[in-house]
């Protein structure tokens, strides 16, 4: 059926409180144009105004500065070292070798010489100066990629389990993922005018945004698609999720629907908190877009447009209740959802190395630490992947854990790709400890303006500090999900990690324990504001006790809960230092 794009009338009057300033900015922006083009062409500054920065996010662009240079430049009386980050949307994380090569070239000509794979299956181009930003995005579009709606108050990049072991099912699910992405792409012509065509298009029909309206959504909205038994997309941490349900022969029957997940919060503000999504019901595959649209419109009409920290779908459902949400959704759909079907998740991680698909092709999953593709003097990963892209006839798949699958390798191609992997020692990356292979960090310093502490640059060293204990305890091959973020906003999905470090201040981290290995349970605060040099001494005894006292098959997160280190309840206080954390058991 064709989903309706009519904007329903809200079921109750809008709030009388003044709206957040961003709501007025969006309404007055002429469908995301504002003064963005004027600011980009202004040669007197290396950045853009705050108003234009808010609009630029809808176009996939963030203004930043190199925070490593702030103090020195301030002493020298200079402006900040302004740069931009461009995020490239890749639905389901699948791109062609030609697209990979185009981004690789751009990272040198317009960026900082690296490619960043994100945990939302997107690319990020870092270190772009203002004068190169528009040419860079034009080249991105020439490669048949886009940055539009990679950020902003819209549906972001739609994620999908890469699942090379179930290629036929993955192809079906990928078609739906791309259809969802296309359906929610903003209609405004501003993106092409500013970044692609370089001119204002005259004439034609008046612009409209049939789903979003002039003020778009109250906040960002994230959709993911999971294929059990893998929960690599961390489905319970997102606004909307679809879980593929298959019959006994692996044929797609439809999807269970999850709603109301989200991981961002603010330190010491207990009315902000991570929330695990609820399972809402089941729908057949041909109704997924209709269901997704109506869910988005409920959030459009009832999400908080006064307080942005309270504007995600998780708060709408927490405040009004799941029963209310279901009633409002089914009123808009005109039919009831079916009861959810049974599903089972077993892990959130990636399967490294070579795996085979049912179509005769094979797939190689490569560990890329924190998703940063770069050349170092002793490890030339970018060069290696460039050489592989030149001979690879399949595709590349970005995993939700910031790694890369060289997918669809035909039997005749495999020897050459294996030789390139050996030549550049890429196959050795997959022989790291399971702790490292299951680690993930956000970018944080020096580019993220929200970062309170290090993350991408620090977690590898911290893992190294823990690996001695891991080896001594016989845990080298035991997967433990460990994540770090530079702030509490949740970009690295820390609250779904068995061990998590969340930046609290420069050199200090909150420590969280106890999430489920399969992503079905959030963790809880174990120790607040731990100095960086005390993190490894804090965790080592826990690893030692886990090795000696765990039950058969018991995961670290479950062990931490059973041992009383934390008691996750879902209460917002579980994530804030305003609640005294549970005292650790004697080690």
XYZ file of C-alpha atoms in Angstrom:
587
model
C 0.000 0.000 0.000
C 1.127 3.557 -0.561
C 1.618 5.381 2.749
C -0.249 8.600 3.295
C 1.873 11.715 3.478
C -0.807 13.942 4.929
C 0.197 15.577 8.192
C -2.408 14.579 10.788
C -3.743 17.155 13.213
C -2.265 16.705 16.726
C -4.706 15.092 19.110
C -4.298 17.830 21.719
C -3.280 21.492 21.744
C 0.377 22.365 21.421
C 2.205 23.708 24.465
C 1.857 27.401 25.276
C 5.493 27.653 26.420
C 7.961 29.410 24.132
C 9.504 26.958 21.695
C 13.221 26.313 21.596
C 15.071 28.852 19.444
C 15.956 26.133 16.908
C 12.269 25.722 16.108
C 12.031 29.348 14.983
C 15.311 29.013 13.108
C 13.994 26.005 11.143
C 10.647 27.695 10.453
C 12.353 30.816 9.091
C 15.086 29.000 7.170
C 13.233 28.675 3.846
C 13.564 24.905 3.967
C 17.095 24.789 5.400
C 18.671 27.569 3.341
C 18.902 30.420 5.820
C 22.136 32.359 5.323
C 24.212 29.239 4.891
C 25.406 30.000 1.360
C 26.317 33.573 2.320
C 28.361 32.332 5.289
C 30.139 29.677 3.244
C 31.196 32.292 0.708
C 32.349 34.811 3.342
C 36.177 34.969 3.063
C 36.592 36.951 6.291
C 36.112 33.931 8.559
C 37.148 30.303 8.584
C 33.824 29.234 10.046
C 30.099 30.018 9.834
C 27.614 31.573 12.242
C 25.901 29.508 14.931
C 22.574 29.800 13.084
C 24.141 28.512 9.870
C 25.896 25.772 11.806
C 22.535 24.476 13.046
C 21.206 24.400 9.485
C 24.426 22.907 8.100
C 23.826 19.811 10.225
C 20.795 18.970 8.075
C 23.207 18.997 5.133
C 25.571 16.582 6.911
C 28.126 19.181 7.996
C 29.486 20.149 11.431
C 31.713 23.148 12.071
C 34.578 22.305 14.432
C 38.028 23.443 15.460
C 41.228 21.637 16.382
C 41.045 21.720 20.164
C 44.672 20.642 20.496
C 45.623 24.060 19.131
C 43.171 26.215 21.099
C 45.457 27.274 23.947
C 48.434 28.053 21.724
C 46.366 30.052 19.243
C 44.697 31.946 22.083
C 48.128 32.915 23.421
C 49.114 34.059 19.937
C 45.937 36.119 19.574
C 44.698 34.014 16.670
C 41.274 32.609 15.861
C 40.606 28.960 16.548
C 41.876 26.506 13.931
C 38.474 26.147 12.260
C 37.679 22.988 10.296
C 34.582 21.066 9.216
C 33.444 17.459 9.343
C 31.288 16.060 6.547
C 29.283 12.927 7.299
C 28.415 10.736 4.313
C 25.178 8.796 4.573
C 25.428 5.146 3.486
C 22.139 3.253 4.039
C 22.938 -0.134 5.520
C 26.644 0.638 5.211
C 27.005 -0.834 1.699
C 29.178 0.998 -0.832
C 31.022 0.100 -4.011
C 34.810 -0.131 -4.409
C 34.610 2.898 -6.732
C 32.926 4.910 -3.981
C 35.579 3.803 -1.505
C 38.304 4.990 -3.886
C 36.562 8.344 -4.341
C 36.433 8.925 -0.574
C 40.017 7.758 -0.197
C 41.141 10.382 -2.725
C 39.041 13.075 -1.026
C 40.609 12.334 2.344
C 43.923 13.526 0.923
C 42.762 16.331 -1.364
C 40.192 17.874 0.994
C 40.496 16.185 4.408
C 43.123 15.198 6.968
C 44.322 12.032 5.244
C 42.057 9.617 7.121
C 38.663 8.001 6.583
C 36.424 7.523 9.615
C 33.931 4.656 9.678
C 31.187 5.440 12.173
C 29.155 3.074 14.337
C 26.088 4.176 12.363
C 27.506 2.746 9.142
C 28.438 6.127 7.710
C 31.688 7.750 6.601
C 33.116 10.913 8.098
C 35.561 13.186 6.322
C 37.539 15.121 8.934
C 39.662 18.242 8.844
C 38.041 19.967 5.851
C 38.747 23.694 5.745
C 35.947 26.029 4.732
C 37.208 26.794 1.241
C 37.325 23.093 0.359
C 34.000 22.115 1.895
C 31.665 22.751 -1.028
C 34.033 21.178 -3.608
C 34.388 18.134 -1.317
C 30.637 17.612 -1.049
C 30.243 18.093 -4.779
C 32.770 15.282 -5.315
C 30.947 13.104 -2.784
C 27.764 13.491 -4.826
C 29.614 12.707 -8.052
C 30.479 9.373 -6.440
C 26.708 8.806 -6.026
C 26.882 9.361 -2.279
C 25.356 12.162 -0.238
C 25.699 14.020 3.043
C 22.084 15.227 3.157
C 20.225 14.227 6.344
C 23.340 12.629 7.836
C 22.776 15.023 10.750
C 19.994 17.370 11.886
C 16.427 16.957 13.159
C 15.488 14.313 10.612
C 15.677 10.561 10.134
C 19.409 9.863 10.057
C 21.303 7.162 8.168
C 19.241 3.961 8.316
C 21.320 1.073 9.677
C 21.112 -2.585 8.704
C 22.865 -5.750 9.815
C 25.545 -6.570 7.157
C 24.974 -10.335 7.620
C 27.208 -11.814 4.905
C 26.342 -15.336 6.084
C 22.712 -14.889 4.988
C 23.240 -13.085 1.703
C 19.790 -13.650 0.227
C 18.023 -12.456 3.368
C 20.422 -9.535 3.628
C 19.608 -8.492 0.053
C 15.901 -8.424 0.923
C 16.468 -6.471 4.101
C 18.844 -4.065 2.333
C 16.195 -3.218 -0.244
C 13.893 -2.247 2.592
C 16.667 -0.280 4.324
C 17.276 1.760 1.172
C 13.553 2.275 0.698
C 13.279 3.638 4.254
C 16.256 5.923 3.651
C 14.794 7.258 0.399
C 11.351 7.732 1.941
C 12.645 9.939 4.744
C 15.154 11.981 2.730
C 14.123 15.657 2.986
C 12.458 17.053 -0.134
C 14.047 20.505 0.065
C 16.006 21.572 -2.999
C 18.366 23.592 -0.789
C 20.944 20.817 -0.607
C 21.453 20.609 -4.369
C 21.383 24.381 -4.757
C 24.101 24.958 -2.151
C 26.346 21.939 -2.582
C 25.763 20.294 -5.971
C 24.261 22.579 -8.634
C 25.754 25.798 -7.249
C 22.703 27.790 -8.268
C 19.171 28.525 -7.109
C 16.627 26.554 -9.090
C 13.901 28.799 -10.438
C 10.282 27.893 -11.097
C 8.624 24.583 -10.438
C 6.154 23.610 -7.751
C 6.295 25.341 -4.349
C 8.454 23.433 -1.902
C 6.879 21.236 0.731
C 8.073 18.652 3.228
C 5.117 16.254 3.269
C 6.419 14.217 6.211
C 8.521 16.709 8.146
C 6.799 20.062 7.613
C 8.671 23.386 7.838
C 10.086 22.678 11.301
C 11.126 19.075 10.631
C 11.397 16.860 13.766
C 11.968 17.990 17.348
C 15.327 16.151 17.386
C 17.262 13.516 15.466
C 15.540 10.201 14.754
C 17.407 6.914 14.284
C 16.088 3.800 12.515
C 17.842 0.423 12.452
C 17.103 -3.011 10.999
C 18.370 -6.163 12.749
C 18.644 -9.728 11.481
C 18.742 -12.224 14.375
C 20.701 -13.780 15.905
C 23.000 -10.757 15.456
C 22.140 -7.542 17.287
C 25.163 -5.658 15.956
C 22.982 -2.584 15.325
C 22.147 -2.410 19.081
C 18.476 -2.197 18.226
C 17.316 -1.343 21.746
C 19.353 1.868 21.734
C 17.473 3.546 18.854
C 14.239 5.430 18.276
C 12.791 2.834 15.901
C 13.897 -0.662 15.050
C 12.735 -3.496 12.821
C 13.722 -7.072 13.695
C 13.580 -9.457 10.720
C 11.395 -12.486 11.429
C 11.875 -15.515 9.212
C 10.132 -18.846 8.811
C 11.756 -22.227 9.419
C 13.409 -22.104 5.993
C 14.854 -18.610 6.427
C 12.268 -16.762 4.319
C 11.350 -13.259 5.472
C 7.868 -13.070 7.037
C 7.941 -9.544 8.428
C 9.348 -7.503 11.277
C 8.939 -7.026 14.987
C 8.913 -3.302 15.813
C 10.851 -1.631 18.633
C 10.326 1.984 19.716
C 11.663 4.470 22.220
C 15.323 3.613 22.618
C 17.989 6.277 22.971
C 21.326 6.634 24.747
C 22.084 10.328 25.211
C 22.003 12.098 28.574
C 23.606 14.974 30.476
C 25.699 14.470 33.599
C 23.805 15.094 36.870
C 20.530 15.899 35.105
C 18.405 12.947 36.162
C 15.580 13.909 33.829
C 17.927 12.926 30.985
C 18.837 9.254 30.720
C 19.432 6.326 28.384
C 16.365 4.232 27.666
C 15.994 0.747 26.218
C 13.409 0.391 23.451
C 10.115 -1.441 23.900
C 8.894 -4.188 21.567
C 5.664 -2.795 20.119
C 4.320 -5.443 17.733
C 4.733 -7.121 14.352
C 4.025 -6.008 10.797
C 4.476 -7.662 7.396
C 7.300 -6.403 5.182
C 4.976 -4.523 2.819
C 3.754 -2.311 5.675
C 7.126 -1.341 7.141
C 7.363 2.053 5.413
C 3.784 2.908 6.352
C 4.420 1.981 9.993
C 7.733 3.866 10.062
C 6.181 6.995 8.600
C 3.322 7.069 11.062
C 5.697 6.543 13.997
C 7.801 9.452 12.781
C 4.735 11.671 12.466
C 3.606 10.852 16.017
C 6.988 12.049 17.242
C 6.797 15.047 14.914
C 3.499 16.131 16.439
C 4.037 15.192 20.097
C 7.785 15.409 20.647
C 9.006 18.197 22.940
C 9.851 21.340 20.963
C 10.481 23.418 24.084
C 13.329 21.513 25.766
C 15.714 19.881 23.288
C 17.228 17.641 25.939
C 13.747 16.155 26.334
C 12.884 15.991 22.633
C 13.710 12.410 21.642
C 11.044 9.744 21.101
C 12.191 7.926 24.256
C 10.875 10.796 26.387
C 7.596 11.022 24.467
C 6.948 7.343 25.226
C 8.267 7.531 28.791
C 5.987 10.501 29.556
C 2.823 9.309 27.812
C 3.183 5.547 28.049
C 3.491 2.785 25.493
C -0.281 2.121 25.498
C -0.964 5.741 24.517
C 1.681 5.558 21.804
C 0.229 2.363 20.345
C -3.299 3.844 20.314
C -2.145 7.019 18.561
C -0.063 5.070 16.063
C -2.860 2.643 15.169
C -5.278 5.559 14.820
C -3.035 6.994 12.123
C -2.389 3.618 10.504
C -6.045 2.647 10.374
C -5.252 -0.903 11.463
C -3.829 -2.720 14.479
C -0.352 -4.165 14.735
C -0.071 -7.913 15.237
C 1.485 -9.305 18.432
C 5.284 -9.558 18.298
C 6.850 -12.812 17.142
C 9.628 -14.673 18.919
C 13.234 -13.721 18.183
C 16.597 -14.331 19.826
C 19.771 -12.265 19.829
C 23.070 -13.833 20.840
C 25.640 -11.041 20.414
C 26.318 -7.488 19.285
C 29.802 -8.056 17.878
C 31.302 -8.787 14.473
C 32.596 -12.114 13.170
C 36.131 -11.535 11.912
C 37.992 -13.209 9.103
C 36.578 -15.186 6.196
C 33.004 -16.458 6.169
C 31.063 -18.014 3.333
C 27.685 -17.082 1.932
C 25.102 -19.345 0.306
C 25.773 -17.866 -3.146
C 29.341 -19.170 -3.423
C 31.030 -15.876 -2.533
C 33.081 -15.258 0.607
C 33.439 -12.242 2.855
C 36.347 -10.948 4.949
C 35.606 -8.859 8.053
C 38.547 -6.630 9.014
C 39.093 -5.152 12.487
C 39.649 -1.396 12.215
C 40.413 0.075 15.625
C 37.776 2.702 16.397
C 36.933 2.925 12.692
C 39.920 5.117 11.788
C 41.373 4.180 8.387
C 44.832 5.703 8.065
C 48.394 4.963 7.087
C 51.052 4.719 9.765
C 54.757 4.122 9.107
C 54.490 0.498 10.236
C 50.905 -0.240 9.188
C 49.572 1.174 5.913
C 45.887 0.296 6.159
C 44.628 3.031 3.824
C 47.078 1.997 1.131
C 46.108 -1.649 1.509
C 42.381 -1.005 1.238
C 42.961 1.232 -1.776
C 44.784 -1.601 -3.531
C 42.044 -4.068 -2.591
C 39.330 -1.692 -3.855
C 41.042 -1.571 -7.253
C 40.699 -5.323 -7.769
C 37.550 -6.135 -5.750
C 34.397 -6.924 -7.728
C 31.979 -7.147 -4.817
C 31.142 -4.440 -2.301
C 32.336 -2.982 0.993
C 30.092 -3.097 4.074
C 30.589 -0.844 7.070
C 29.645 -2.685 10.234
C 27.765 -1.046 13.133
C 30.923 -1.607 15.203
C 33.136 0.594 12.989
C 34.757 -2.281 11.100
C 34.775 -3.240 7.412
C 33.565 -6.270 5.450
C 35.159 -6.929 2.071
C 32.009 -8.624 0.831
C 30.981 -10.698 -2.157
C 34.459 -11.967 -3.026
C 34.231 -14.377 -5.952
C 36.334 -17.555 -5.836
C 38.619 -16.328 -8.617
C 39.276 -13.030 -6.779
C 40.006 -14.453 -3.354
C 43.695 -15.447 -3.842
C 44.619 -11.923 -4.959
C 42.743 -10.283 -2.063
C 44.267 -12.752 0.401
C 47.713 -11.874 -0.918
C 47.058 -8.128 -0.463
C 45.815 -8.751 3.076
C 49.015 -10.690 3.882
C 51.292 -8.219 2.096
C 50.034 -5.338 4.225
C 49.540 -7.442 7.386
C 45.826 -6.615 7.556
C 45.039 -10.227 8.400
C 47.103 -9.851 11.589
C 44.730 -7.192 12.936
C 42.116 -9.884 13.497
C 44.453 -11.776 15.855
C 44.158 -9.190 18.633
C 42.658 -10.099 22.002
C 38.887 -10.487 22.043
C 38.743 -7.491 24.383
C 40.302 -5.271 21.715
C 38.226 -6.815 18.939
C 35.084 -5.866 20.902
C 36.176 -2.334 21.798
C 34.677 0.859 20.408
C 35.237 4.566 20.976
C 33.747 7.797 19.692
C 35.958 10.459 18.082
C 35.997 12.939 21.006
C 39.128 15.137 21.124
C 40.519 16.983 19.297
C 37.609 17.698 16.941
C 34.315 17.102 18.777
C 33.143 20.272 20.475
C 31.159 18.309 23.087
C 34.012 16.113 24.297
C 34.941 16.432 27.967
C 37.721 13.832 27.802
C 39.716 11.684 25.386
C 38.181 8.615 23.769
C 39.427 7.425 20.347
C 43.018 8.355 21.183
C 42.926 6.839 24.682
C 40.928 3.606 24.562
C 43.578 1.633 22.591
C 46.163 2.448 25.284
C 43.746 1.522 28.064
C 43.004 -1.818 26.389
C 46.761 -2.411 26.189
C 47.009 -1.773 29.935
C 44.305 -4.397 30.532
C 45.638 -7.021 28.146
C 48.302 -8.258 30.557
C 45.568 -9.186 33.017
C 43.466 -10.619 30.195
C 46.312 -12.910 29.099
C 47.227 -13.930 32.656
C 43.598 -14.736 33.474
C 43.156 -16.916 30.391
C 40.595 -14.514 28.874
C 42.375 -13.783 25.599
C 39.602 -15.238 23.469
C 36.669 -14.252 25.700
C 34.654 -11.440 24.137
C 33.870 -8.586 26.527
C 32.125 -5.507 25.127
C 34.176 -2.452 26.180
C 33.400 1.086 25.001
C 34.525 4.647 25.704
C 33.041 8.063 24.938
C 34.345 11.552 25.593
C 30.989 12.797 26.904
C 27.633 11.366 28.066
C 25.774 11.874 24.767
C 26.050 8.213 23.856
C 27.549 8.354 20.342
C 29.666 5.243 21.018
C 26.667 3.412 22.563
C 28.475 3.118 25.927
C 25.396 2.306 28.015
C 25.000 -0.979 26.116
C 28.570 -2.095 26.904
C 29.572 -4.611 29.551
C 32.349 -2.187 30.555
C 32.051 1.488 29.643
C 34.012 4.647 30.321
C 32.154 7.941 29.836
C 34.061 11.218 29.916
C 33.153 13.379 32.938
C 35.932 15.987 32.834
C 39.448 16.229 31.380
C 41.165 13.021 32.425
C 38.180 11.653 34.376
C 35.537 9.056 33.506
C 32.397 7.536 34.916
C 32.697 3.744 34.863
C 29.628 1.653 33.977
C 29.186 -2.122 34.197
C 26.578 -4.775 33.595
C 25.011 -4.462 30.146
C 23.933 -7.692 28.471
C 26.267 -9.208 25.879
C 23.379 -9.394 23.391
C 22.410 -5.731 23.863
C 19.135 -6.403 25.684
C 20.014 -4.695 29.008
C 21.549 -1.309 29.812
C 24.434 -1.041 32.250
C 24.603 1.081 35.439
C 27.074 3.401 37.134
C 29.819 1.566 39.025
C 32.253 4.375 39.925
C 31.995 8.117 39.188
C 34.794 10.457 38.100
C 37.672 7.967 38.053
C 41.015 9.501 36.970
C 42.342 8.041 33.738
C 45.404 6.499 35.369
C 43.187 4.637 37.855
C 40.915 2.978 35.288
C 43.105 -0.039 34.596
C 43.800 -0.710 38.317
C 40.039 -0.505 38.918
C 39.110 -3.005 36.196
C 41.937 -5.541 36.521
C 40.646 -7.151 39.768
C 37.177 -7.468 38.237
C 38.617 -9.339 35.263
C 40.587 -11.573 37.616
C 37.503 -12.415 39.662
C 35.478 -13.012 36.490
C 38.060 -15.532 35.280
C 37.978 -17.501 38.536
C 34.351 -17.158 39.668
C 32.137 -17.062 36.582
C 29.539 -19.687 35.872
C 29.847 -21.872 32.754
C 29.099 -19.718 29.707
C 28.486 -16.619 31.847
C 29.220 -13.288 30.162
C 31.050 -10.499 31.968
C 28.005 -8.209 32.097
C 25.874 -10.923 33.694
C 28.706 -11.752 36.098
C 28.955 -8.101 37.163
C 25.250 -8.059 37.995
C 25.270 -11.434 39.764
C 28.299 -10.407 41.823
C 26.599 -7.217 42.988
C 28.979 -4.761 41.373
C 25.909 -3.017 39.921
C 22.168 -3.610 39.916
C 20.717 -2.230 36.678
C 17.063 -1.299 37.111
C 16.411 1.137 34.292
C 15.971 3.907 36.849
C 17.476 7.188 35.551
C 19.550 7.350 38.725
C 21.447 4.259 37.565
C 23.368 6.481 35.175
C 24.044 9.538 37.364
C 26.523 10.204 40.144
C 23.704 11.719 42.219
C 22.976 8.133 43.296
C 25.632 6.398 45.344
C 26.850 3.468 43.251
C 26.634 -0.045 44.603
C 29.800 -0.956 46.470
C 31.912 -3.580 44.727
C 32.193 -7.011 46.205
C 35.456 -7.700 48.005
C 38.079 -8.805 45.524
